[in-house]
Amino acid sequence: MSMKQEKPLIMIVGTFHMRYTPDLQRMDFDDLLADSRQQEIHKVVKKLKKFKPSKVALEVVKSEEDKLNHEFHQYREGELKLEVDEVHQLGFRIASDLHHEKVHAVDWMDTIGNRGLGQVFEWAEKNQPEYFRYINENYRSNHELSIGKKSVYDIIRSQNHESFIEKQHEMYMAIARIGSNEEYIGIDWIRWWYQRNLILYYNLTQITSTSDRTLLIIGAAHVHLVTQFLKESNSFSVVNPLDYLT
């Protein structure tokens, strides 16, 4: 009788973007290259390495994987200064410390002919002003955060709590309600958001074989959907990062 194989392990770590992005998830921060901030980042790296990932996946579009790994190899050879970017500050350090030969790009950012998020909010501000204010007050204003006296470690740990992850997804469900009658304005953008996260899920599963322990480092807003897709597939075991960020 053959023994049933265990499912491959995937751990998704949500984080704020250390560089500027147009995402809803924005944070104002001081110099992350300062010694004190670097120590905080090293603490996160040390904790996540305890998962012993066999592969590190990053929020970089798949088509740029060769460029990504060229940079990674430069870093391993001491020829690259890390940028203020979670891909470099977290992903490169973890993969290098664990002697990985490469890192994996799993994102997708193409268009599907939909409205952009900015266009959705412009429509809402003009046509649904009360609901637009509701979204701003309950979600968007809460995401223009400041690290302040909090450490990078504490911020990342808090962003991986279930309550934070649920609040993130709740915001997207609020955006889906922007529209009028059969004008599905918010859904026009949300369908792109779901497709992007489905492709993230697909790319992640393509690199994860039976014996793998895959670490995905990604913007915290993605955690809910990618986790949902992995669990609903019933083919992977999803590891809680808080088991390691303690």
PDB file of C-alpha atoms in Angstrom:
ATOM      1  CA  MET A   1       0.000   0.000   0.000  1.00  0.00           C
ATOM      2  CA  SER A   2       1.433   3.388  -1.036  1.00  0.00           C
ATOM      3  CA  MET A   3       1.390   6.171   1.503  1.00  0.00           C
ATOM      4  CA  LYS A   4      -0.525   9.318   0.648  1.00  0.00           C
ATOM      5  CA  GLN A   5       1.805  12.165  -0.270  1.00  0.00           C
ATOM      6  CA  GLU A   6       1.626  15.287   1.854  1.00  0.00           C
ATOM      7  CA  LYS A   7       0.490  18.481   0.186  1.00  0.00           C
ATOM      8  CA  PRO A   8       3.142  21.052  -0.710  1.00  0.00           C
ATOM      9  CA  LEU A   9       3.393  23.984   1.705  1.00  0.00           C
ATOM     10  CA  ILE A  10       2.856  27.608   0.729  1.00  0.00           C
ATOM     11  CA  MET A  11       3.267  30.543   3.094  1.00  0.00           C
ATOM     12  CA  ILE A  12       1.963  33.934   1.973  1.00  0.00           C
ATOM     13  CA  VAL A  13       3.463  36.930   3.755  1.00  0.00           C
ATOM     14  CA  GLY A  14       1.596  40.191   3.201  1.00  0.00           C
ATOM     15  CA  THR A  15       3.594  43.393   3.422  1.00  0.00           C
ATOM     16  CA  PHE A  16       3.350  47.093   2.744  1.00  0.00           C
ATOM     17  CA  HIS A  17       5.144  48.313  -0.355  1.00  0.00           C
ATOM     18  CA  MET A  18       8.490  49.756   0.653  1.00  0.00           C
ATOM     19  CA  ARG A  19       8.640  51.762  -2.560  1.00  0.00           C
ATOM     20  CA  TYR A  20       5.992  54.169  -3.840  1.00  0.00           C
ATOM     21  CA  THR A  21       3.183  52.513  -5.790  1.00  0.00           C
ATOM     22  CA  PRO A  22      -0.248  53.774  -6.908  1.00  0.00           C
ATOM     23  CA  ASP A  23      -1.869  50.979  -4.848  1.00  0.00           C
ATOM     24  CA  LEU A  24      -4.617  51.622  -2.336  1.00  0.00           C
ATOM     25  CA  GLN A  25      -2.250  50.156   0.234  1.00  0.00           C
ATOM     26  CA  ARG A  26       0.088  53.099   0.881  1.00  0.00           C
ATOM     27  CA  MET A  27       2.336  53.887   3.746  1.00  0.00           C
ATOM     28  CA  ASP A  28       4.489  56.878   4.539  1.00  0.00           C
ATOM     29  CA  PHE A  29       7.811  55.880   6.015  1.00  0.00           C
ATOM     30  CA  ASP A  30      11.153  57.287   6.898  1.00  0.00           C
ATOM     31  CA  ASP A  31      14.453  56.062   5.464  1.00  0.00           C
ATOM     32  CA  LEU A  32      14.337  52.270   5.365  1.00  0.00           C
ATOM     33  CA  LEU A  33      18.057  52.250   4.634  1.00  0.00           C
ATOM     34  CA  ALA A  34      18.835  53.752   8.044  1.00  0.00           C
ATOM     35  CA  ASP A  35      20.666  51.363  10.372  1.00  0.00           C
ATOM     36  CA  SER A  36      17.736  51.098  12.781  1.00  0.00           C
ATOM     37  CA  ARG A  37      15.277  50.252   9.999  1.00  0.00           C
ATOM     38  CA  GLN A  38      17.701  47.780   8.447  1.00  0.00           C
ATOM     39  CA  GLN A  39      17.896  45.968  11.785  1.00  0.00           C
ATOM     40  CA  GLU A  40      14.107  45.738  11.812  1.00  0.00           C
ATOM     41  CA  ILE A  41      14.092  44.320   8.287  1.00  0.00           C
ATOM     42  CA  HIS A  42      16.792  41.811   9.204  1.00  0.00           C
ATOM     43  CA  LYS A  43      14.552  40.667  12.071  1.00  0.00           C
ATOM     44  CA  VAL A  44      11.754  39.918   9.593  1.00  0.00           C
ATOM     45  CA  VAL A  45      14.202  38.081   7.307  1.00  0.00           C
ATOM     46  CA  LYS A  46      15.515  35.988  10.203  1.00  0.00           C
ATOM     47  CA  LYS A  47      11.998  35.007  11.278  1.00  0.00           C
ATOM     48  CA  LEU A  48      10.837  34.065   7.774  1.00  0.00           C
ATOM     49  CA  LYS A  49      13.940  31.980   7.080  1.00  0.00           C
ATOM     50  CA  LYS A  50      12.811  29.637   9.860  1.00  0.00           C
ATOM     51  CA  PHE A  51      10.088  28.421   7.475  1.00  0.00           C
ATOM     52  CA  LYS A  52      12.992  27.037   5.391  1.00  0.00           C
ATOM     53  CA  PRO A  53      11.409  27.797   2.025  1.00  0.00           C
ATOM     54  CA  SER A  54      12.707  25.858  -0.949  1.00  0.00           C
ATOM     55  CA  LYS A  55      11.410  28.574  -3.299  1.00  0.00           C
ATOM     56  CA  VAL A  56      10.817  32.314  -2.918  1.00  0.00           C
ATOM     57  CA  ALA A  57       8.086  33.888  -5.071  1.00  0.00           C
ATOM     58  CA  LEU A  58       7.821  37.641  -5.513  1.00  0.00           C
ATOM     59  CA  GLU A  59       5.352  40.279  -6.709  1.00  0.00           C
ATOM     60  CA  VAL A  60       7.124  40.856 -10.007  1.00  0.00           C
ATOM     61  CA  VAL A  61       5.479  40.271 -13.376  1.00  0.00           C
ATOM     62  CA  LYS A  62       6.352  36.903 -14.903  1.00  0.00           C
ATOM     63  CA  SER A  63       7.736  38.472 -18.078  1.00  0.00           C
ATOM     64  CA  GLU A  64      10.470  40.182 -16.036  1.00  0.00           C
ATOM     65  CA  GLU A  65      11.752  37.031 -14.327  1.00  0.00           C
ATOM     66  CA  ASP A  66      15.020  36.965 -16.294  1.00  0.00           C
ATOM     67  CA  LYS A  67      15.756  40.576 -15.350  1.00  0.00           C
ATOM     68  CA  LEU A  68      14.803  39.826 -11.746  1.00  0.00           C
ATOM     69  CA  ASN A  69      17.218  36.922 -11.545  1.00  0.00           C
ATOM     70  CA  HIS A  70      19.986  38.892 -13.218  1.00  0.00           C
ATOM     71  CA  GLU A  71      19.655  41.359 -10.319  1.00  0.00           C
ATOM     72  CA  PHE A  72      19.483  38.504  -7.813  1.00  0.00           C
ATOM     73  CA  HIS A  73      22.694  36.979  -9.131  1.00  0.00           C
ATOM     74  CA  GLN A  74      24.367  40.405  -9.036  1.00  0.00           C
ATOM     75  CA  TYR A  75      23.339  40.683  -5.387  1.00  0.00           C
ATOM     76  CA  ARG A  76      24.709  37.229  -4.588  1.00  0.00           C
ATOM     77  CA  GLU A  77      28.022  38.235  -6.160  1.00  0.00           C
ATOM     78  CA  GLY A  78      28.164  41.447  -4.125  1.00  0.00           C
ATOM     79  CA  GLU A  79      27.638  43.612  -7.211  1.00  0.00           C
ATOM     80  CA  LEU A  80      24.213  45.041  -6.412  1.00  0.00           C
ATOM     81  CA  LYS A  81      23.143  47.501  -3.732  1.00  0.00           C
ATOM     82  CA  LEU A  82      19.663  46.618  -2.533  1.00  0.00           C
ATOM     83  CA  GLU A  83      16.935  49.094  -3.395  1.00  0.00           C
ATOM     84  CA  VAL A  84      14.159  50.223  -1.051  1.00  0.00           C
ATOM     85  CA  ASP A  85      11.806  47.521  -2.235  1.00  0.00           C
ATOM     86  CA  GLU A  86      10.386  44.465  -0.457  1.00  0.00           C
ATOM     87  CA  VAL A  87      11.539  42.318  -3.393  1.00  0.00           C
ATOM     88  CA  HIS A  88      15.138  43.261  -2.635  1.00  0.00           C
ATOM     89  CA  GLN A  89      15.009  43.919   1.099  1.00  0.00           C
ATOM     90  CA  LEU A  90      13.119  40.727   1.969  1.00  0.00           C
ATOM     91  CA  GLY A  91      13.033  38.402  -1.026  1.00  0.00           C
ATOM     92  CA  PHE A  92      16.645  38.671  -2.181  1.00  0.00           C
ATOM     93  CA  ARG A  93      18.014  38.435   1.350  1.00  0.00           C
ATOM     94  CA  ILE A  94      15.996  35.340   2.270  1.00  0.00           C
ATOM     95  CA  ALA A  95      16.733  33.515  -0.983  1.00  0.00           C
ATOM     96  CA  SER A  96      20.434  34.399  -0.861  1.00  0.00           C
ATOM     97  CA  ASP A  97      20.871  33.404   2.789  1.00  0.00           C
ATOM     98  CA  LEU A  98      19.277  30.034   1.973  1.00  0.00           C
ATOM     99  CA  HIS A  99      21.558  29.587  -1.073  1.00  0.00           C
ATOM    100  CA  HIS A 100      18.762  29.537  -3.640  1.00  0.00           C
ATOM    101  CA  GLU A 101      19.866  29.602  -7.266  1.00  0.00           C
ATOM    102  CA  LYS A 102      16.954  31.770  -8.357  1.00  0.00           C
ATOM    103  CA  VAL A 103      13.804  33.589  -7.280  1.00  0.00           C
ATOM    104  CA  HIS A 104      10.405  33.395  -8.960  1.00  0.00           C
ATOM    105  CA  ALA A 105       8.288  36.140 -10.519  1.00  0.00           C
ATOM    106  CA  VAL A 106       4.574  35.317 -10.297  1.00  0.00           C
ATOM    107  CA  ASP A 107       2.659  38.565 -10.906  1.00  0.00           C
ATOM    108  CA  TRP A 108       0.630  39.780 -13.902  1.00  0.00           C
ATOM    109  CA  MET A 109      -0.356  43.362 -14.751  1.00  0.00           C
ATOM    110  CA  ASP A 110      -1.773  43.335 -18.288  1.00  0.00           C
ATOM    111  CA  THR A 111      -4.992  45.079 -19.162  1.00  0.00           C
ATOM    112  CA  ILE A 112      -8.275  43.392 -20.103  1.00  0.00           C
ATOM    113  CA  GLY A 113      -9.880  46.527 -21.505  1.00  0.00           C
ATOM    114  CA  ASN A 114     -11.369  47.514 -18.173  1.00  0.00           C
ATOM    115  CA  ARG A 115     -11.632  50.861 -16.437  1.00  0.00           C
ATOM    116  CA  GLY A 116      -8.732  51.806 -14.239  1.00  0.00           C
ATOM    117  CA  LEU A 117      -9.310  52.197 -10.504  1.00  0.00           C
ATOM    118  CA  GLY A 118      -8.830  55.956 -10.797  1.00  0.00           C
ATOM    119  CA  GLN A 119     -11.630  56.110 -13.367  1.00  0.00           C
ATOM    120  CA  VAL A 120     -13.880  54.101 -11.055  1.00  0.00           C
ATOM    121  CA  PHE A 121     -13.333  56.541  -8.200  1.00  0.00           C
ATOM    122  CA  GLU A 122     -13.827  59.546 -10.493  1.00  0.00           C
ATOM    123  CA  TRP A 123     -17.175  58.105 -11.578  1.00  0.00           C
ATOM    124  CA  ALA A 124     -18.183  57.426  -7.971  1.00  0.00           C
ATOM    125  CA  GLU A 125     -17.208  60.928  -6.830  1.00  0.00           C
ATOM    126  CA  LYS A 126     -19.435  62.425  -9.527  1.00  0.00           C
ATOM    127  CA  ASN A 127     -22.348  59.969  -9.494  1.00  0.00           C
ATOM    128  CA  GLN A 128     -22.304  58.368  -6.023  1.00  0.00           C
ATOM    129  CA  PRO A 129     -20.806  61.105  -3.838  1.00  0.00           C
ATOM    130  CA  GLU A 130     -22.165  59.773  -0.532  1.00  0.00           C
ATOM    131  CA  TYR A 131     -20.902  56.259  -1.211  1.00  0.00           C
ATOM    132  CA  PHE A 132     -17.587  57.674  -2.455  1.00  0.00           C
ATOM    133  CA  ARG A 133     -17.180  59.486   0.879  1.00  0.00           C
ATOM    134  CA  TYR A 134     -18.102  56.280   2.716  1.00  0.00           C
ATOM    135  CA  ILE A 135     -15.319  54.339   0.960  1.00  0.00           C
ATOM    136  CA  ASN A 136     -12.806  57.114   1.568  1.00  0.00           C
ATOM    137  CA  GLU A 137     -13.644  57.431   5.249  1.00  0.00           C
ATOM    138  CA  ASN A 138     -13.877  53.709   6.021  1.00  0.00           C
ATOM    139  CA  TYR A 139     -11.125  52.282   3.851  1.00  0.00           C
ATOM    140  CA  ARG A 140      -8.894  54.570   1.817  1.00  0.00           C
ATOM    141  CA  SER A 141      -8.000  56.995   4.600  1.00  0.00           C
ATOM    142  CA  ASN A 142      -7.138  54.060   6.856  1.00  0.00           C
ATOM    143  CA  HIS A 143      -4.484  52.860   4.414  1.00  0.00           C
ATOM    144  CA  GLU A 144      -2.473  56.050   4.160  1.00  0.00           C
ATOM    145  CA  LEU A 145      -0.657  54.941   7.266  1.00  0.00           C
ATOM    146  CA  SER A 146       2.589  55.971   8.828  1.00  0.00           C
ATOM    147  CA  ILE A 147       5.094  53.632  10.386  1.00  0.00           C
ATOM    148  CA  GLY A 148       5.900  56.317  12.933  1.00  0.00           C
ATOM    149  CA  LYS A 149       7.383  54.673  16.003  1.00  0.00           C
ATOM    150  CA  LYS A 150       6.309  51.187  14.932  1.00  0.00           C
ATOM    151  CA  SER A 151       8.952  48.809  13.684  1.00  0.00           C
ATOM    152  CA  VAL A 152       8.883  47.225  10.237  1.00  0.00           C
ATOM    153  CA  TYR A 153       8.528  43.872  11.994  1.00  0.00           C
ATOM    154  CA  ASP A 154       5.459  45.027  13.952  1.00  0.00           C
ATOM    155  CA  ILE A 155       3.834  46.509  10.852  1.00  0.00           C
ATOM    156  CA  ILE A 156       4.314  43.340   8.774  1.00  0.00           C
ATOM    157  CA  ARG A 157       3.137  41.163  11.641  1.00  0.00           C
ATOM    158  CA  SER A 158      -0.028  43.259  12.063  1.00  0.00           C
ATOM    159  CA  GLN A 159      -0.727  43.078   8.320  1.00  0.00           C
ATOM    160  CA  ASN A 160      -0.850  39.290   8.501  1.00  0.00           C
ATOM    161  CA  HIS A 161      -3.527  39.158  11.191  1.00  0.00           C
ATOM    162  CA  GLU A 162      -6.857  37.822   9.994  1.00  0.00           C
ATOM    163  CA  SER A 163      -8.721  41.017  10.942  1.00  0.00           C
ATOM    164  CA  PHE A 164      -6.440  43.163   8.757  1.00  0.00           C
ATOM    165  CA  ILE A 165      -6.655  40.735   5.826  1.00  0.00           C
ATOM    166  CA  GLU A 166     -10.458  40.653   6.040  1.00  0.00           C
ATOM    167  CA  LYS A 167     -10.654  44.458   6.170  1.00  0.00           C
ATOM    168  CA  GLN A 168      -8.530  44.653   3.027  1.00  0.00           C
ATOM    169  CA  HIS A 169     -10.874  42.362   1.102  1.00  0.00           C
ATOM    170  CA  GLU A 170     -13.931  44.145   2.485  1.00  0.00           C
ATOM    171  CA  MET A 171     -12.659  47.302   0.776  1.00  0.00           C
ATOM    172  CA  TYR A 172     -12.683  45.582  -2.621  1.00  0.00           C
ATOM    173  CA  MET A 173     -16.189  44.311  -2.039  1.00  0.00           C
ATOM    174  CA  ALA A 174     -17.186  47.921  -1.337  1.00  0.00           C
ATOM    175  CA  ILE A 175     -15.632  49.012  -4.638  1.00  0.00           C
ATOM    176  CA  ALA A 176     -17.646  46.309  -6.429  1.00  0.00           C
ATOM    177  CA  ARG A 177     -20.829  48.158  -5.358  1.00  0.00           C
ATOM    178  CA  ILE A 178     -19.928  51.305  -7.286  1.00  0.00           C
ATOM    179  CA  GLY A 179     -22.342  51.665 -10.187  1.00  0.00           C
ATOM    180  CA  SER A 180     -25.927  52.378 -11.185  1.00  0.00           C
ATOM    181  CA  ASN A 181     -28.564  49.948 -12.422  1.00  0.00           C
ATOM    182  CA  GLU A 182     -26.777  47.928 -15.113  1.00  0.00           C
ATOM    183  CA  GLU A 183     -23.694  50.137 -15.128  1.00  0.00           C
ATOM    184  CA  TYR A 184     -21.306  47.857 -13.230  1.00  0.00           C
ATOM    185  CA  ILE A 185     -18.582  50.461 -12.821  1.00  0.00           C
ATOM    186  CA  GLY A 186     -16.730  48.997  -9.837  1.00  0.00           C
ATOM    187  CA  ILE A 187     -17.031  45.440 -11.102  1.00  0.00           C
ATOM    188  CA  ASP A 188     -15.393  46.523 -14.352  1.00  0.00           C
ATOM    189  CA  TRP A 189     -12.178  47.024 -12.344  1.00  0.00           C
ATOM    190  CA  ILE A 190     -12.769  44.223  -9.809  1.00  0.00           C
ATOM    191  CA  ARG A 191     -12.865  41.635 -12.580  1.00  0.00           C
ATOM    192  CA  TRP A 192      -9.269  42.644 -13.427  1.00  0.00           C
ATOM    193  CA  TRP A 193      -8.327  42.393  -9.732  1.00  0.00           C
ATOM    194  CA  TYR A 194      -9.735  38.857  -9.547  1.00  0.00           C
ATOM    195  CA  GLN A 195      -8.016  37.858 -12.779  1.00  0.00           C
ATOM    196  CA  ARG A 196      -4.695  39.192 -11.488  1.00  0.00           C
ATOM    197  CA  ASN A 197      -5.004  37.203  -8.267  1.00  0.00           C
ATOM    198  CA  LEU A 198      -6.083  34.075 -10.141  1.00  0.00           C
ATOM    199  CA  ILE A 199      -2.977  34.393 -12.302  1.00  0.00           C
ATOM    200  CA  LEU A 200      -0.863  34.867  -9.176  1.00  0.00           C
ATOM    201  CA  TYR A 201      -2.435  31.661  -7.868  1.00  0.00           C
ATOM    202  CA  TYR A 202      -1.777  29.856 -11.164  1.00  0.00           C
ATOM    203  CA  ASN A 203       1.856  30.968 -11.368  1.00  0.00           C
ATOM    204  CA  LEU A 204       2.407  30.058  -7.728  1.00  0.00           C
ATOM    205  CA  THR A 205       1.017  26.561  -8.222  1.00  0.00           C
ATOM    206  CA  GLN A 206       3.136  26.057 -11.332  1.00  0.00           C
ATOM    207  CA  ILE A 207       6.375  26.472  -9.379  1.00  0.00           C
ATOM    208  CA  THR A 208       5.269  24.471  -6.318  1.00  0.00           C
ATOM    209  CA  SER A 209       5.748  20.713  -6.490  1.00  0.00           C
ATOM    210  CA  THR A 210       4.994  18.069  -3.886  1.00  0.00           C
ATOM    211  CA  SER A 211       8.112  18.461  -1.780  1.00  0.00           C
ATOM    212  CA  ASP A 212       8.268  22.283  -1.930  1.00  0.00           C
ATOM    213  CA  ARG A 213       7.939  24.843   0.807  1.00  0.00           C
ATOM    214  CA  THR A 214       7.157  28.010  -1.155  1.00  0.00           C
ATOM    215  CA  LEU A 215       7.293  31.502   0.350  1.00  0.00           C
ATOM    216  CA  LEU A 216       5.314  34.242  -1.405  1.00  0.00           C
ATOM    217  CA  ILE A 217       6.098  37.840  -0.418  1.00  0.00           C
ATOM    218  CA  ILE A 218       3.351  40.116  -1.696  1.00  0.00           C
ATOM    219  CA  GLY A 219       1.315  43.245  -1.012  1.00  0.00           C
ATOM    220  CA  ALA A 220      -1.052  42.561   1.870  1.00  0.00           C
ATOM    221  CA  ALA A 221      -4.158  43.281  -0.225  1.00  0.00           C
ATOM    222  CA  HIS A 222      -3.562  40.080  -2.223  1.00  0.00           C
ATOM    223  CA  VAL A 223      -3.444  37.728   0.748  1.00  0.00           C
ATOM    224  CA  HIS A 224      -7.173  37.049   1.088  1.00  0.00           C
ATOM    225  CA  LEU A 225      -7.829  35.985  -2.503  1.00  0.00           C
ATOM    226  CA  VAL A 226      -4.630  34.021  -3.148  1.00  0.00           C
ATOM    227  CA  THR A 227      -5.134  32.183   0.148  1.00  0.00           C
ATOM    228  CA  GLN A 228      -8.768  31.485  -0.760  1.00  0.00           C
ATOM    229  CA  PHE A 229      -7.825  30.052  -4.148  1.00  0.00           C
ATOM    230  CA  LEU A 230      -5.106  27.849  -2.664  1.00  0.00           C
ATOM    231  CA  LYS A 231      -7.395  26.478   0.044  1.00  0.00           C
ATOM    232  CA  GLU A 232     -10.302  25.893  -2.331  1.00  0.00           C
ATOM    233  CA  SER A 233      -8.025  23.942  -4.662  1.00  0.00           C
ATOM    234  CA  ASN A 234      -7.513  21.406  -1.854  1.00  0.00           C
ATOM    235  CA  SER A 235      -4.058  20.757  -3.319  1.00  0.00           C
ATOM    236  CA  PHE A 236      -1.867  22.858  -1.037  1.00  0.00           C
ATOM    237  CA  SER A 237      -1.387  23.430   2.671  1.00  0.00           C
ATOM    238  CA  VAL A 238      -1.366  27.151   3.485  1.00  0.00           C
ATOM    239  CA  VAL A 239       0.957  28.038   6.353  1.00  0.00           C
ATOM    240  CA  ASN A 240       0.116  30.925   8.671  1.00  0.00           C
ATOM    241  CA  PRO A 241       3.073  33.383   8.688  1.00  0.00           C
ATOM    242  CA  LEU A 242       2.216  34.378  12.250  1.00  0.00           C
ATOM    243  CA  ASP A 243       3.522  30.943  13.265  1.00  0.00           C
ATOM    244  CA  TYR A 244       6.944  32.328  12.346  1.00  0.00           C
ATOM    245  CA  LEU A 245       6.521  36.058  12.976  1.00  0.00           C
ATOM    246  CA  THR A 246       6.500  35.628  16.751  1.00  0.00           C
TER     247      THR A 246
END
